[in-house]
PDB file of C-alpha atoms in Angstrom:
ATOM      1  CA  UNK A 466     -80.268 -42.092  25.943  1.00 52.00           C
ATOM      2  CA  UNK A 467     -77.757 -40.792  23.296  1.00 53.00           C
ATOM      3  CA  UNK A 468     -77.416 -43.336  20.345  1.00 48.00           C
ATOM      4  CA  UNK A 469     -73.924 -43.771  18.727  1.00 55.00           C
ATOM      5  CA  UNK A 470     -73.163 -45.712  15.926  1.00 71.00           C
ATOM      6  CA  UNK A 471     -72.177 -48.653  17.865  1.00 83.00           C
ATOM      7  CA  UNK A 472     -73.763 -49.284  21.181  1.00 88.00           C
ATOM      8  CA  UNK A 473     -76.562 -46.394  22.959  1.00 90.00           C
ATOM      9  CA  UNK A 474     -74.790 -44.831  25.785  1.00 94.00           C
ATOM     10  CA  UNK A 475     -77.538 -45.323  28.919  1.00 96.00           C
ATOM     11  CA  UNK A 476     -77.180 -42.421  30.541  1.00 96.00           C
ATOM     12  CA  UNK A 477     -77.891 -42.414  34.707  1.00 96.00           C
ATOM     13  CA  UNK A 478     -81.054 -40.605  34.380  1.00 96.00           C
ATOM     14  CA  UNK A 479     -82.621 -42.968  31.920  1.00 97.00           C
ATOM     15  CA  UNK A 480     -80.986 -46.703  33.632  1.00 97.00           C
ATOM     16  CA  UNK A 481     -83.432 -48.460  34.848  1.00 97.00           C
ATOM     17  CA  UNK A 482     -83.758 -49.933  38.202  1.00 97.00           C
ATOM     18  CA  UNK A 483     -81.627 -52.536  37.975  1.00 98.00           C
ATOM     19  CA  UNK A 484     -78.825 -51.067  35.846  1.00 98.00           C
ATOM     20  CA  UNK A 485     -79.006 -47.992  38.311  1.00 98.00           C
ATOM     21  CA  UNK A 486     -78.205 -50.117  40.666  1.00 98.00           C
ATOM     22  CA  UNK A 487     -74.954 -51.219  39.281  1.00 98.00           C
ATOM     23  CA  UNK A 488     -74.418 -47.840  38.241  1.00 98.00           C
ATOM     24  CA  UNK A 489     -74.272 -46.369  41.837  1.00 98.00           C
ATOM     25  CA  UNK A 490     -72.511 -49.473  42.780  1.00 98.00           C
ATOM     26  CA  UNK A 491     -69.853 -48.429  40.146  1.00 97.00           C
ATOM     27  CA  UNK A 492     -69.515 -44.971  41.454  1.00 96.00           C
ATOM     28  CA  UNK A 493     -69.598 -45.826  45.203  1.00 97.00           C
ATOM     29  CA  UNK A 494     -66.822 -48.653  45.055  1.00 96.00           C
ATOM     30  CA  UNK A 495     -65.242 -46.573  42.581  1.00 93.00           C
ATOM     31  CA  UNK A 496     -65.003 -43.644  44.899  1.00 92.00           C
ATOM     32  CA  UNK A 497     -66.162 -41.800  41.385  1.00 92.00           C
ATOM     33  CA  UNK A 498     -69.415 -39.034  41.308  1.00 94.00           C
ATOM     34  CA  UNK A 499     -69.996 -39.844  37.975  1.00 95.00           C
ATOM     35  CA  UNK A 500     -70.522 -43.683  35.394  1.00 97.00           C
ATOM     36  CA  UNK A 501     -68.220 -44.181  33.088  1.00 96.00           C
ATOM     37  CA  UNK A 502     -69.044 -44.409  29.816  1.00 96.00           C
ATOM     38  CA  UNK A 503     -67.603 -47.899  29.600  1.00 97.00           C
ATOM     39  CA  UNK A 504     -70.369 -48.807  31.634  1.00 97.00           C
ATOM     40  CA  UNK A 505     -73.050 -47.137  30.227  1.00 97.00           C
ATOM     41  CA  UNK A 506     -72.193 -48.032  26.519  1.00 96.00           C
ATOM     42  CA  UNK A 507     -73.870 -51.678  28.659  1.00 97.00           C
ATOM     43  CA  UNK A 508     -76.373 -49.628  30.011  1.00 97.00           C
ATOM     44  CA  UNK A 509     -78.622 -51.931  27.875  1.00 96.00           C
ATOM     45  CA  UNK A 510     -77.812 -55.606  29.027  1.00 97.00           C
ATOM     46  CA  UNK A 511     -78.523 -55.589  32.772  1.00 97.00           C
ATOM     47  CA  UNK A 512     -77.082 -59.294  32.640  1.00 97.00           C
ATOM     48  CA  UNK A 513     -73.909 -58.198  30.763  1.00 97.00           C
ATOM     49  CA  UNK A 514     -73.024 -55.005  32.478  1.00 98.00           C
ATOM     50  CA  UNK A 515     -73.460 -56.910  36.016  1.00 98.00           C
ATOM     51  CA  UNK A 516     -70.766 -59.371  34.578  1.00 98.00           C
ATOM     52  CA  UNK A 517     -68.307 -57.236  33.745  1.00 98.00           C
ATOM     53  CA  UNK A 518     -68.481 -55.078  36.411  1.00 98.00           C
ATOM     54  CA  UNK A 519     -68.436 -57.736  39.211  1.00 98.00           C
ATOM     55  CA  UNK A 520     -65.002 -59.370  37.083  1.00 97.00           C
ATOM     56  CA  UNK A 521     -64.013 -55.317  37.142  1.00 97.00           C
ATOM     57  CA  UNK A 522     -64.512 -55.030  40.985  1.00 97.00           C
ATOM     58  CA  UNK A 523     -63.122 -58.437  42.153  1.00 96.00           C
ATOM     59  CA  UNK A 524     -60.144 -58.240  39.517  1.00 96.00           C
ATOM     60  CA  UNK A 525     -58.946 -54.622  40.555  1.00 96.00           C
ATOM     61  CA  UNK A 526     -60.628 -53.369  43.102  1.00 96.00           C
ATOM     62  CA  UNK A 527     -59.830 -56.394  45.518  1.00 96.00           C
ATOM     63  CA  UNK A 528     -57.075 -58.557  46.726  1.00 96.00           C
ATOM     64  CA  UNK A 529     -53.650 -58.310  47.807  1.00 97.00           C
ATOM     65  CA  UNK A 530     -51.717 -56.235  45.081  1.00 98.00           C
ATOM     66  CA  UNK A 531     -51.435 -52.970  45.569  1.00 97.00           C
ATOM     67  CA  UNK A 532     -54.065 -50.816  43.094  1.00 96.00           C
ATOM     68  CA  UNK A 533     -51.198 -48.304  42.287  1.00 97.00           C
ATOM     69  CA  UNK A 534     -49.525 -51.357  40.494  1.00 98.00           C
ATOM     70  CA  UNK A 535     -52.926 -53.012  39.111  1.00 98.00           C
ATOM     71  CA  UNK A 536     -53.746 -49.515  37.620  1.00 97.00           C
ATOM     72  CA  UNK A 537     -49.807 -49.133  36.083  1.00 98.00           C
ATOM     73  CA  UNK A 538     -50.341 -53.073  34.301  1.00 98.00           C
ATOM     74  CA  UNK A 539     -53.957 -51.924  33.074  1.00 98.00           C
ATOM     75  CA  UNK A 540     -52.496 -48.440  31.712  1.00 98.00           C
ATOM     76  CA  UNK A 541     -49.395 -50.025  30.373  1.00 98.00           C
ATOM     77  CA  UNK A 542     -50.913 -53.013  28.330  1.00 98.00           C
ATOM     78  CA  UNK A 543     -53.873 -50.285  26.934  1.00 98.00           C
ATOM     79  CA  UNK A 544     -51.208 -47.323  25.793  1.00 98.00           C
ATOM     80  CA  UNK A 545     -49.222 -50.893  23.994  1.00 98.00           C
ATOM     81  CA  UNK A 546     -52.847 -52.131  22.628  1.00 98.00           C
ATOM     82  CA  UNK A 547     -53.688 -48.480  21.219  1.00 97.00           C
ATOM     83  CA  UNK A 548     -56.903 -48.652  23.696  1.00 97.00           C
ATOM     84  CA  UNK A 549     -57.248 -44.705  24.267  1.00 96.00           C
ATOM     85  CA  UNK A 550     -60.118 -45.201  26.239  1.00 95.00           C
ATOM     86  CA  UNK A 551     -58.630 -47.266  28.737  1.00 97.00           C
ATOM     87  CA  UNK A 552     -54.668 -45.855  29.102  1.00 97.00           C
ATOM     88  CA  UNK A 553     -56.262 -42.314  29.275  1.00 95.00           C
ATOM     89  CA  UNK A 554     -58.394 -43.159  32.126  1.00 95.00           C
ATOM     90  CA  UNK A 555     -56.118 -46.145  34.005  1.00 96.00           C
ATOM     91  CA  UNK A 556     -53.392 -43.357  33.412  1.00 95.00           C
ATOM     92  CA  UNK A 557     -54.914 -41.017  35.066  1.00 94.00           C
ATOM     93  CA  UNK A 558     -56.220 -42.842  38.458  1.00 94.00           C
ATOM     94  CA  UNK A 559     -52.306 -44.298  38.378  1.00 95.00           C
ATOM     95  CA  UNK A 560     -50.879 -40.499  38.239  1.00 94.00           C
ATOM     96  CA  UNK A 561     -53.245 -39.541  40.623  1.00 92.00           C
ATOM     97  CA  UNK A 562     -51.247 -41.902  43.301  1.00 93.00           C
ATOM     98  CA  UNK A 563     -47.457 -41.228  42.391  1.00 92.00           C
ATOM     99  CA  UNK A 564     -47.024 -39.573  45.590  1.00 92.00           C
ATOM    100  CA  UNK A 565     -47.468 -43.320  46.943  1.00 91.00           C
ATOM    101  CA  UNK A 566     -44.084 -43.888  45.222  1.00 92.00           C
ATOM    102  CA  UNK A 567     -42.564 -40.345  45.482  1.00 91.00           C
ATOM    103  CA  UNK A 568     -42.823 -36.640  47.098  1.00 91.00           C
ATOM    104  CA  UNK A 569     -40.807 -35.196  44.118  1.00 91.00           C
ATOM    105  CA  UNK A 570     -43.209 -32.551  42.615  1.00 90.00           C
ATOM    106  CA  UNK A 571     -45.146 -32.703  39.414  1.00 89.00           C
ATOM    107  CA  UNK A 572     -43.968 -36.373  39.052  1.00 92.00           C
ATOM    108  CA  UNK A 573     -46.340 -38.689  36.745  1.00 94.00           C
ATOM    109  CA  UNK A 574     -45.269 -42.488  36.741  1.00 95.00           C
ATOM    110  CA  UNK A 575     -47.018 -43.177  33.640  1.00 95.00           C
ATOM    111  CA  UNK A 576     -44.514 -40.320  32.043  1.00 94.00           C
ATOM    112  CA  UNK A 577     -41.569 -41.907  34.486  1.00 93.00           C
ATOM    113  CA  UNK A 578     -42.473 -46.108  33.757  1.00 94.00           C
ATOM    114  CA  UNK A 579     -38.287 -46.501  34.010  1.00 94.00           C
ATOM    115  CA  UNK A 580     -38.210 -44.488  37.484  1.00 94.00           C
ATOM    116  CA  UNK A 581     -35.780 -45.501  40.263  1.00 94.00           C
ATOM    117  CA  UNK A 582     -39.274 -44.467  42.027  1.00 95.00           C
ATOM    118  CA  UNK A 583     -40.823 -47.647  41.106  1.00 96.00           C
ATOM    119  CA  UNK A 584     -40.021 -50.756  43.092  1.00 97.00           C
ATOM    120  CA  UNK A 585     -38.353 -53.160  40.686  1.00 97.00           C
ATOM    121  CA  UNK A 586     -40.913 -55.894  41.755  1.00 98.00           C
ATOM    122  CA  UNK A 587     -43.578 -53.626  39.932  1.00 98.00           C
ATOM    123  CA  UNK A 588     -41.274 -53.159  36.725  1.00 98.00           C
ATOM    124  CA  UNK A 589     -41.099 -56.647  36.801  1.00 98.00           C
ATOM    125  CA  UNK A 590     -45.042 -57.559  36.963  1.00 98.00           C
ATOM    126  CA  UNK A 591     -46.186 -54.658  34.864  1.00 98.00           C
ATOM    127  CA  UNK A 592     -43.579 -56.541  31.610  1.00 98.00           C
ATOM    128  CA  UNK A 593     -44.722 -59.910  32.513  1.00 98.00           C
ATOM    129  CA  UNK A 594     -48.623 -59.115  32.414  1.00 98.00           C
ATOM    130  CA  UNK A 595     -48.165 -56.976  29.701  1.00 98.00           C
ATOM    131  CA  UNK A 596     -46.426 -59.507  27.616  1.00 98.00           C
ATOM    132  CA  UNK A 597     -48.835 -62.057  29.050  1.00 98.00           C
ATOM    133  CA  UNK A 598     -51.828 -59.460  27.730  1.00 98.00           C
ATOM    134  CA  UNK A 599     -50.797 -59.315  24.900  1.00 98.00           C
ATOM    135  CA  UNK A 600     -48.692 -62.942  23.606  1.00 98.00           C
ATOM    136  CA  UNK A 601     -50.192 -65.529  26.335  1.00 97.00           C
ATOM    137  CA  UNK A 602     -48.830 -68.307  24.489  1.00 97.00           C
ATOM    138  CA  UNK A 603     -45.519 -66.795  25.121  1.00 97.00           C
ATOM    139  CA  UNK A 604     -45.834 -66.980  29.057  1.00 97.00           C
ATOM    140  CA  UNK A 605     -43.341 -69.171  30.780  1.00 98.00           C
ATOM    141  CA  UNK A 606     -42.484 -70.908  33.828  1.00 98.00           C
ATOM    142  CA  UNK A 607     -39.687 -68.254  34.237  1.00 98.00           C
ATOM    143  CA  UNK A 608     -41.985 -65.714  34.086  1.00 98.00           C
ATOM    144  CA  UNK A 609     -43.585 -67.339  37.357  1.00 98.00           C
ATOM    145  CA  UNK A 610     -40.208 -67.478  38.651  1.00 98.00           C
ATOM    146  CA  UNK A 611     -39.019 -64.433  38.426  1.00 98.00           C
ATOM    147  CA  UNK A 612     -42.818 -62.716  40.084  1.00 98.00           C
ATOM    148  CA  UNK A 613     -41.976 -65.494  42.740  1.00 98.00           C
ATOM    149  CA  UNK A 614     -38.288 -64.185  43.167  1.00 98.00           C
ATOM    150  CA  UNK A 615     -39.638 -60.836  43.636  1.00 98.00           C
ATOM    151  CA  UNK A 616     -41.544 -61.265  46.616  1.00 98.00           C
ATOM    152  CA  UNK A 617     -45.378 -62.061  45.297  1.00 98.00           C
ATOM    153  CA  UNK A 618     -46.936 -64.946  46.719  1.00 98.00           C
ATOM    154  CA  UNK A 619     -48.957 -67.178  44.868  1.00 98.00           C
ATOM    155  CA  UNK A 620     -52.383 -65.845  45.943  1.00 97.00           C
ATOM    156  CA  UNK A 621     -50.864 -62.284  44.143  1.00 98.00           C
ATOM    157  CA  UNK A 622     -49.282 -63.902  40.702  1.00 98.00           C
ATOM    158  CA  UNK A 623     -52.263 -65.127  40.228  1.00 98.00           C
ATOM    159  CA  UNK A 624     -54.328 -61.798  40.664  1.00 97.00           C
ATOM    160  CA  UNK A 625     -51.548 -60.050  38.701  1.00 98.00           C
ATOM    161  CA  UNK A 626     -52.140 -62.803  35.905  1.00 98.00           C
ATOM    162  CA  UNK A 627     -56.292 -61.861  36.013  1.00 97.00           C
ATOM    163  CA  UNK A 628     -55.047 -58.186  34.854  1.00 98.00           C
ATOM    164  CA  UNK A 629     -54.205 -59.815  31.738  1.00 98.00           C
ATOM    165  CA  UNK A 630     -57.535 -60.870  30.767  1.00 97.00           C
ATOM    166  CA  UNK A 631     -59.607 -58.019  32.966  1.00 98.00           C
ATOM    167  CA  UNK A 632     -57.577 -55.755  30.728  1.00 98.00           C
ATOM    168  CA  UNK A 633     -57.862 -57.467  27.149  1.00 98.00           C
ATOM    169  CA  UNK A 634     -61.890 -57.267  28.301  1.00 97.00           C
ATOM    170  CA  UNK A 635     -61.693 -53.719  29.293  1.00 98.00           C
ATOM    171  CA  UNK A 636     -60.083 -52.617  25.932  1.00 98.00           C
ATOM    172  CA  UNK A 637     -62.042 -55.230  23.333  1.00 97.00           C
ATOM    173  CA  UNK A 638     -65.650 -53.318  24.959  1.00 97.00           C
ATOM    174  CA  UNK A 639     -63.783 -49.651  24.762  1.00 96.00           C
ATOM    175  CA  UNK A 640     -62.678 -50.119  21.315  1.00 96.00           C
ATOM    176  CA  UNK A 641     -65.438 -51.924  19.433  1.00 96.00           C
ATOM    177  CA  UNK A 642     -68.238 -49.776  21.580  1.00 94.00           C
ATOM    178  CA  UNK A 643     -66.403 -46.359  20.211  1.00 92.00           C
ATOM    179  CA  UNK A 644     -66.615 -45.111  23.497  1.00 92.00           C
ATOM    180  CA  UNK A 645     -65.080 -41.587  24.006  1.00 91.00           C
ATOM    181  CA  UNK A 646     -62.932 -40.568  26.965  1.00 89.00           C
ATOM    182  CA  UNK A 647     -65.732 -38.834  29.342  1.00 86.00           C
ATOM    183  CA  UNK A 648     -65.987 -35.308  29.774  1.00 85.00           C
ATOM    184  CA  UNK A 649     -64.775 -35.464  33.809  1.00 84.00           C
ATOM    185  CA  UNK A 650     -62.236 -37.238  32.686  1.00 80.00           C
ATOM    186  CA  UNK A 651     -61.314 -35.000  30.126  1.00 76.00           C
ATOM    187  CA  UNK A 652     -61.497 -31.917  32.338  1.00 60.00           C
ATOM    188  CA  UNK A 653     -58.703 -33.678  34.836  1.00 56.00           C
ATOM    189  CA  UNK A 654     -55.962 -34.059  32.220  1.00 46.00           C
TER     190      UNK A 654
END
């Protein structure tokens, strides 16, 4: 277990049972070989760390909205929050899938967020969670309107409306645990 100034980081080798357990859950529906440090800096409260990670999995890794799009809301409200935790790593599983939006070579849609590339439907969700993210009380019934008017059905507004809390969660643990980015991720970039 390393200790940090904030939070100990619970490494796999030292979780116990039922943390591991999450753990490899992480890493399996994560298609990941490796925890992330966001969950281990929980590695200490079993009860907490199953929380998050089951609002994690049902919030992103579920439901109707493409991921590509979840993962370009989650990047875009973390690089406007400052979270470098979370944009580094949400930026990187995004650029992973531009070629789900493009062949063109070397293309990275966090570098290209204006792209023809991107389906105006996505430009449209990834300002009105972000704004939502970050000013909620500043949502409006246009807002709904115009994520209506470009094609998502109500079952998907409201999962793109979830990435504004999943991601105000994901950044408040990165940045008051002092989490740094992890070394695999690190080594990708």
């Amino acid at each position: 277990m390393k200790n940090f100034k904030r939070f100990s980081i619970v490494e796999h080798t030292d979780a116990s049972p039922e943390v591991l357990q999450i753990y490899n859950d992480t890493m399996k529906e994560m298609g990941i070989p490796f925890v992330l440090n966001w969950f281990k800096c929980q590695g200490n409260n079993p009860v907490l760390l199953r929380g998050n990670w089951e609002k994690l999995k049902s919030s992103l890794l579920r439901g109707n909205v493409p991921f590509i799009l979840k993962q370009l809301i989650i990047y875009n409200i973390s690089e406007k929050k400052g979270c470098k935790y979370c944009a580094h790593a949400h930026g990187l599983m995004a650029d992973s899938m531009s070629k789900t939006l493009t062949d063109t070579e070397g293309f990275k849609v966090t570098e290209n967020m204006g792209s023809d590339f991107i389906p105006s439907s996505y430009k449209s969700a990834i300002r009105i969670v972000t704004e939502a993210a970050l000013q909620p009380a500043n949502t409006t019934d246009e807002d709904f309107e115009e994520l209506r008017d470009e094609g998502f059905s109500e079952n998907e507004i409201q999962e793109l409306m979830s990435l504004a809390d999943l991601t105000n969660m994901l950044n408040t643990i990165a940045d008051i645990s002092g989490i740094k980015i992890d070394n695999e991720l690190m080594e990708t970039k």
